[in-house]
Amino acid sequence: MDAVEKANTARQKRWVKDRKVGEGTYAVVYQGREASTSRKVAIKKIKVGQFKDGLDMSAIREVKYLRELHHQNVIELLDVFSSKTNLNLVLEFLDSDLEMIIQDRSLVFLPADIKAWMAMTLRGLEFCHRNFMLHRDLKPNNLLIASDGQLKIADFGLARDFADPGHKMTCQVITRWYRPPELLFGCRYYSSAVDIWSVGCIFAELMLRTPYLPGESDMDQLKTIFRALGTPTEEDWPGHTKLPDYVPVGQFPRTPLRDLFTAASGDTLNLLSRFLVYEPRRRINARDALNHAYFFALPHPSHPSKLPKPAAQTSRPLEELDGNVDMAGAGPGVKAAAPNKLKRKLTSPDGTDLRPLARRLDFTQHAKHS
Amino acid sequence: MATDFWASSHYKRWIVDRGTLKESRSDDLQYVDDPEYLDFFAIFFANVITKLGKKLNFRQRVIATAIVFFRRFYIKNSYCETDPFIVIAACCYVAGKAEESPVHIKNMVAEARLFFSQQPYGVKYFPSDNSKLAEMEFYLVADLECDLTVFHPYRTLLSICKKESSNDLQTEAGEVGVGVDDGPRYWGSGDGQLELPDDAFQLAWSIVNDTYRSDLCLLYPPHLLAITALYLAVVLHGPTRELLQQQSHSVEATPVHSSPRRSSRQSSSTSLGHAKKPSQDFVAFFADLNISMPLVATIAQEIISLYTLWERYLEDSDLVDSARGTFYGHASAQTQSGGSHSGVSTPVESLDDAQKPHGATPTFLLQVLTRMRENKLSDMAHASSGRPVAVNKMLERTQAAG
């Protein structure tokens, strides 16, 4: 056994897999622990299978970025080891996510709680953007919550760097409800502003306790956005009619945010409106958002340990979970139970699974666009 | 990728010292007749990756990443225990994915098979089965410890010389209001820029390309390689060198005259406070950089010795992106003009002597490689040879894969 393998075996022995907790497109997730300390971890076993098609692009991206990014509000990749024919990523264990919390109607959110979640999200995102990295799949489901209440951005399967501004990127990213209009219009040269739009949608969702812009198709998504925020004029968003996939989707008047967010403070609405600016260049960036008056006004953000948490999850038997696997939630975060999707379905009455799966791009598309 | 270099896996885990490099070759050294062949391997395989990368329409950056993966892999493995060709294919395949230019595994296998079967490689055994490449990919990623973010000198080069193509970008993009941020955060504040003529910049770029033919990318941080490339370019490029000579003449009359090549110590000592000229004072520019000039000088020497070695490597010279020709034009000119004290130029002179057989061709290197592998294999079969018998899993793996 050579030195390289010895080192790998040593790393492998450090971690123990306990039980399977979920399965996604390219990975099986186990709950496990560190052998010496019994600290809980999630072990994500990347399926290499019969070596048919090579490693999944999402797996490559996720590993690539998590190896570099270390921040309190970004999920931590603790270790990587290989076993037989599998790559294993050891991630910190996070038992819930923001989607579960939003949907748990027994929880009451105070404005200070929302402020705390927003601050943590923006801190993590600012860190990513400072490091020239786009997340491209922000949604409540990918914002995981640690047992101490800290929020961690997870699932970097669609992430990429934007260090080369001239490089064409695919617009088939970000789960539809959180996707900004420029991507819906087929824009191939975009920036960190795409993630900021998603943050705006999450902010609104935290206040409404239901998705803010739940479009049923890409076309309907644009309509939903314009219905909520008014159809952009050339002045609002210069040049948008020249974007590759531009189609007029009808004229809707601008309605004041105040009409929907009746209880929100002036600062809150101002920040929300700056997240949801049509023109990407004018959209607020993560750093400026953190310096926005909203975060300095009373009430101060709740301490993470004081944030509402879902009632202790009784872990369901695996079979039940397997029948209800959420492919989109195959991120590194491990949830003790599959998210309850019934409530989501109330908002999409036709019963089909409307959760758009931006991550399932076919390979040829990557080759062409990204 | 542009995360903080000092916090990156590249800096923390993949900048190694010469000792480590030497140790990583210890197994190969047992089986190779002349240690120098291993340096030729470095050139040879980098060329193979470059050519294969061009066939796949990879950008320079993707090719560079593939070469760095290859070098990192061989820190942990030896040539005689692996099949470099399948490793090369896997490096290109993973680099394509890591740099967002993925190639489908089928195309990758087909391209690699076709390319390697041609002369001078004549590799007939490259597996047509996707799964072999996928398997090698897995070993590669595991040995890379999943550190797939690689920093390259190109970015430093661009930001120092302000050659960023933000104008091209606009026209190429053809999309208005897309929110591409091209502010100071991306390209620096504009201070401390080096104004280089385009062809001098191109020369520096080519020198950077050439550094990948050696282990320099494992030894030094990329920004130092970029600055060294600029330093060499300024000295080697005709017009900038004249400028440099004029400047130094005006600064101190006599001592510089004899040797056009300035040592780094001279540059830092003479330059301060003499930036009155309308054209930029290059010496002052380098002196003002907050880096160790002796280190830059060391790297410059290493690059020069790479060219010296490379000059003896004989291959069809279809590599247009290399600065080798320019370099040699100058090097010989300088030798004639009489810098006999400069130790660098002596190997070039020795070429004129009857020492040419020390050169290497791809065909020859392939024979060397085959011999190394055969010897290694027979050693493993006959443990009585007295050599340490390391039964290595990697060999089994790669044999299975290739």
Coordinates of C-alpha atoms in Angstrom, one line a residue, chain B residues 99-290:
Chain B
E99 CA -13.4 24.9 -16.5
E100 CA -17.0 24.8 -17.7
S101 CA -16.1 23.5 -21.2
P102 CA -17.3 19.9 -20.9
V103 CA -16.7 17.4 -23.6
H104 CA -18.9 14.3 -23.8
I105 CA -17.1 11.2 -22.7
K106 CA -17.8 9.6 -26.0
N107 CA -16.2 12.4 -27.9
M108 CA -13.3 12.5 -25.5
V109 CA -12.6 8.8 -26.0
A110 CA -12.9 9.1 -29.8
E111 CA -10.7 12.1 -30.0
A112 CA -8.0 10.7 -27.7
R113 CA -8.0 7.3 -29.5
L114 CA -7.7 8.9 -32.9
F115 CA -5.0 11.4 -31.8
F116 CA -2.9 8.9 -29.9
S117 CA -3.0 6.3 -32.6
Q118 CA -1.3 8.8 -35.0
Q119 CA 2.4 9.2 -35.3
P120 CA 4.6 9.8 -33.4
Y121 CA 2.6 8.2 -30.6
G122 CA 1.3 5.1 -32.3
V123 CA -0.7 4.1 -29.2
K124 CA -2.9 1.2 -30.4
Y125 CA -4.2 0.1 -27.0
F126 CA -6.1 3.1 -26.0
P127 CA -9.5 1.7 -24.8
S128 CA -12.5 2.4 -26.9
D129 CA -14.7 1.7 -23.9
N130 CA -16.0 4.8 -22.1
S131 CA -15.9 3.1 -18.7
K132 CA -12.1 2.9 -18.8
L133 CA -11.8 6.6 -19.1
A134 CA -14.5 7.1 -16.5
E135 CA -12.6 4.9 -14.2
M136 CA -9.4 6.7 -14.7
E137 CA -11.2 10.0 -14.1
F138 CA -12.3 8.6 -10.8
Y139 CA -8.7 7.8 -9.8
L140 CA -7.5 11.1 -11.0
V141 CA -10.1 13.1 -9.1
A142 CA -9.4 11.0 -6.0
D143 CA -5.6 11.6 -6.3
L144 CA -6.3 15.3 -6.9
E145 CA -8.1 15.2 -3.6
C146 CA -11.0 16.9 -5.4
D147 CA -9.0 20.1 -5.6
L148 CA -10.2 21.2 -9.0
T149 CA -9.6 24.9 -8.8
V150 CA -6.4 25.9 -10.4
F151 CA -4.9 29.4 -10.6
H152 CA -3.0 30.5 -13.7
P153 CA -0.7 33.3 -14.5
Y154 CA -2.8 34.6 -17.4
R155 CA -5.1 36.6 -15.2
T156 CA -2.2 38.4 -13.4
L157 CA -0.8 39.1 -16.9
L158 CA -4.0 40.6 -18.1
S159 CA -4.6 42.7 -15.1
I160 CA -1.1 44.0 -14.9
C161 CA -1.1 44.9 -18.5
K162 CA -4.7 46.0 -18.6
K163 CA -5.3 44.0 -21.8
E164 CA -8.7 43.0 -20.6
S165 CA -11.0 42.9 -23.5
S166 CA -13.9 44.7 -22.0
N167 CA -14.4 46.5 -25.4
D168 CA -14.4 43.2 -27.3
L169 CA -16.6 41.9 -24.7
Q170 CA -19.3 44.4 -25.3
T171 CA -19.3 43.8 -29.1
E172 CA -19.1 40.1 -28.7
A173 CA -21.8 40.0 -26.2
G174 CA -24.1 42.1 -28.3
E175 CA -26.5 42.2 -25.4
V176 CA -27.1 45.4 -23.6
G177 CA -27.9 45.7 -19.9
V178 CA -26.8 42.3 -19.0
G179 CA -25.2 43.4 -15.8
V180 CA -21.7 42.2 -16.5
D181 CA -19.7 43.9 -13.9
D182 CA -16.5 45.3 -15.3
G183 CA -15.6 47.7 -12.5
P184 CA -12.4 48.0 -10.6
R185 CA -13.2 44.9 -8.6
Y186 CA -12.5 42.8 -11.6
W187 CA -9.6 44.6 -13.2
G188 CA -7.9 46.4 -10.4
S189 CA -7.8 50.1 -9.8
G190 CA -5.6 50.8 -12.9
D191 CA -2.7 51.8 -10.7
G192 CA 0.6 49.9 -11.1
Q193 CA 0.0 49.0 -14.7
L194 CA 2.6 48.0 -17.1
E195 CA 2.3 49.6 -20.5
L196 CA 3.6 47.0 -23.0
P197 CA 3.5 47.0 -26.7
D198 CA 1.1 44.3 -28.0
D199 CA 3.9 42.0 -29.3
A200 CA 5.8 42.2 -26.0
F201 CA 2.7 41.3 -24.2
Q202 CA 2.2 38.4 -26.6
L203 CA 5.7 37.3 -25.9
A204 CA 5.0 37.3 -22.1
W205 CA 1.9 35.3 -22.8
S206 CA 3.8 32.7 -24.8
I207 CA 6.4 32.5 -22.1
V208 CA 3.7 31.7 -19.6
N209 CA 2.4 29.0 -22.0
D210 CA 5.9 27.6 -22.0
T211 CA 6.3 27.4 -18.2
Y212 CA 3.8 24.5 -18.3
R213 CA 6.4 22.4 -20.0
S214 CA 8.1 22.1 -16.7
D215 CA 7.2 21.6 -13.0
L216 CA 7.2 25.4 -12.4
C217 CA 3.5 25.4 -12.0
L218 CA 3.9 23.1 -9.0
L219 CA 6.8 25.1 -7.5
Y220 CA 5.7 28.8 -7.6
P221 CA 2.6 30.8 -7.3
P222 CA 1.1 31.8 -10.6
H223 CA 1.4 35.5 -10.1
L224 CA 5.2 35.2 -9.7
L225 CA 5.3 33.2 -13.0
A226 CA 3.3 36.0 -14.7
I227 CA 5.6 38.7 -13.4
T228 CA 8.7 36.7 -14.4
A229 CA 7.3 36.2 -17.8
L230 CA 6.8 40.0 -18.1
Y231 CA 10.3 40.6 -16.8
L232 CA 11.7 38.2 -19.4
A233 CA 9.5 39.7 -22.2
V234 CA 10.7 43.2 -21.4
V235 CA 14.3 42.1 -21.6
L236 CA 13.9 39.9 -24.7
H237 CA 11.5 42.0 -26.8
G238 CA 13.6 44.3 -29.1
P239 CA 11.9 47.7 -28.7
T240 CA 11.4 47.4 -24.9
R241 CA 14.9 46.2 -24.4
E242 CA 16.2 49.3 -26.3
L243 CA 14.1 51.4 -24.1
L244 CA 15.4 49.7 -21.1
Q245 CA 19.0 50.2 -22.2
Q246 CA 18.3 53.9 -22.8
Q247 CA 16.8 54.3 -19.4
S248 CA 19.6 52.6 -17.7
H249 CA 22.2 54.5 -19.6
S250 CA 20.7 57.7 -18.5
V251 CA 20.6 56.5 -14.9
E252 CA 24.1 55.3 -14.5
A253 CA 26.6 55.7 -17.2
T254 CA 29.1 52.9 -17.2
P255 CA 28.4 49.6 -15.5
V256 CA 25.3 48.5 -17.3
H257 CA 26.8 48.8 -20.7
S258 CA 28.6 45.6 -20.7
S259 CA 25.7 43.3 -20.0
P260 CA 22.3 44.1 -21.4
R261 CA 20.7 41.6 -19.1
R262 CA 20.1 43.3 -15.9
S263 CA 20.2 41.3 -12.7
S264 CA 17.4 41.9 -10.3
R265 CA 19.6 43.5 -7.8
Q266 CA 20.6 46.1 -10.2
S267 CA 17.1 46.9 -11.1
S268 CA 16.0 47.5 -7.5
S269 CA 19.0 49.5 -6.7
T270 CA 19.1 51.8 -9.7
S271 CA 15.5 52.4 -10.4
L272 CA 14.2 54.4 -7.4
G273 CA 13.0 57.8 -8.2
H274 CA 13.9 58.0 -11.8
A275 CA 10.5 57.8 -13.5
K276 CA 10.8 61.1 -15.3
K277 CA 10.8 59.7 -18.8
P278 CA 7.7 60.0 -20.8
S279 CA 7.9 56.2 -21.5
Q280 CA 7.4 54.0 -18.6
D281 CA 10.4 53.1 -16.5
F282 CA 10.2 49.3 -16.6
V283 CA 12.8 48.9 -14.0
A284 CA 11.0 51.1 -11.5
F285 CA 7.8 49.2 -12.3
F286 CA 9.3 45.9 -11.3
A287 CA 11.0 47.4 -8.3
D288 CA 7.8 48.8 -7.1
L289 CA 6.0 45.5 -7.1
N290 CA 5.7 44.1 -3.7

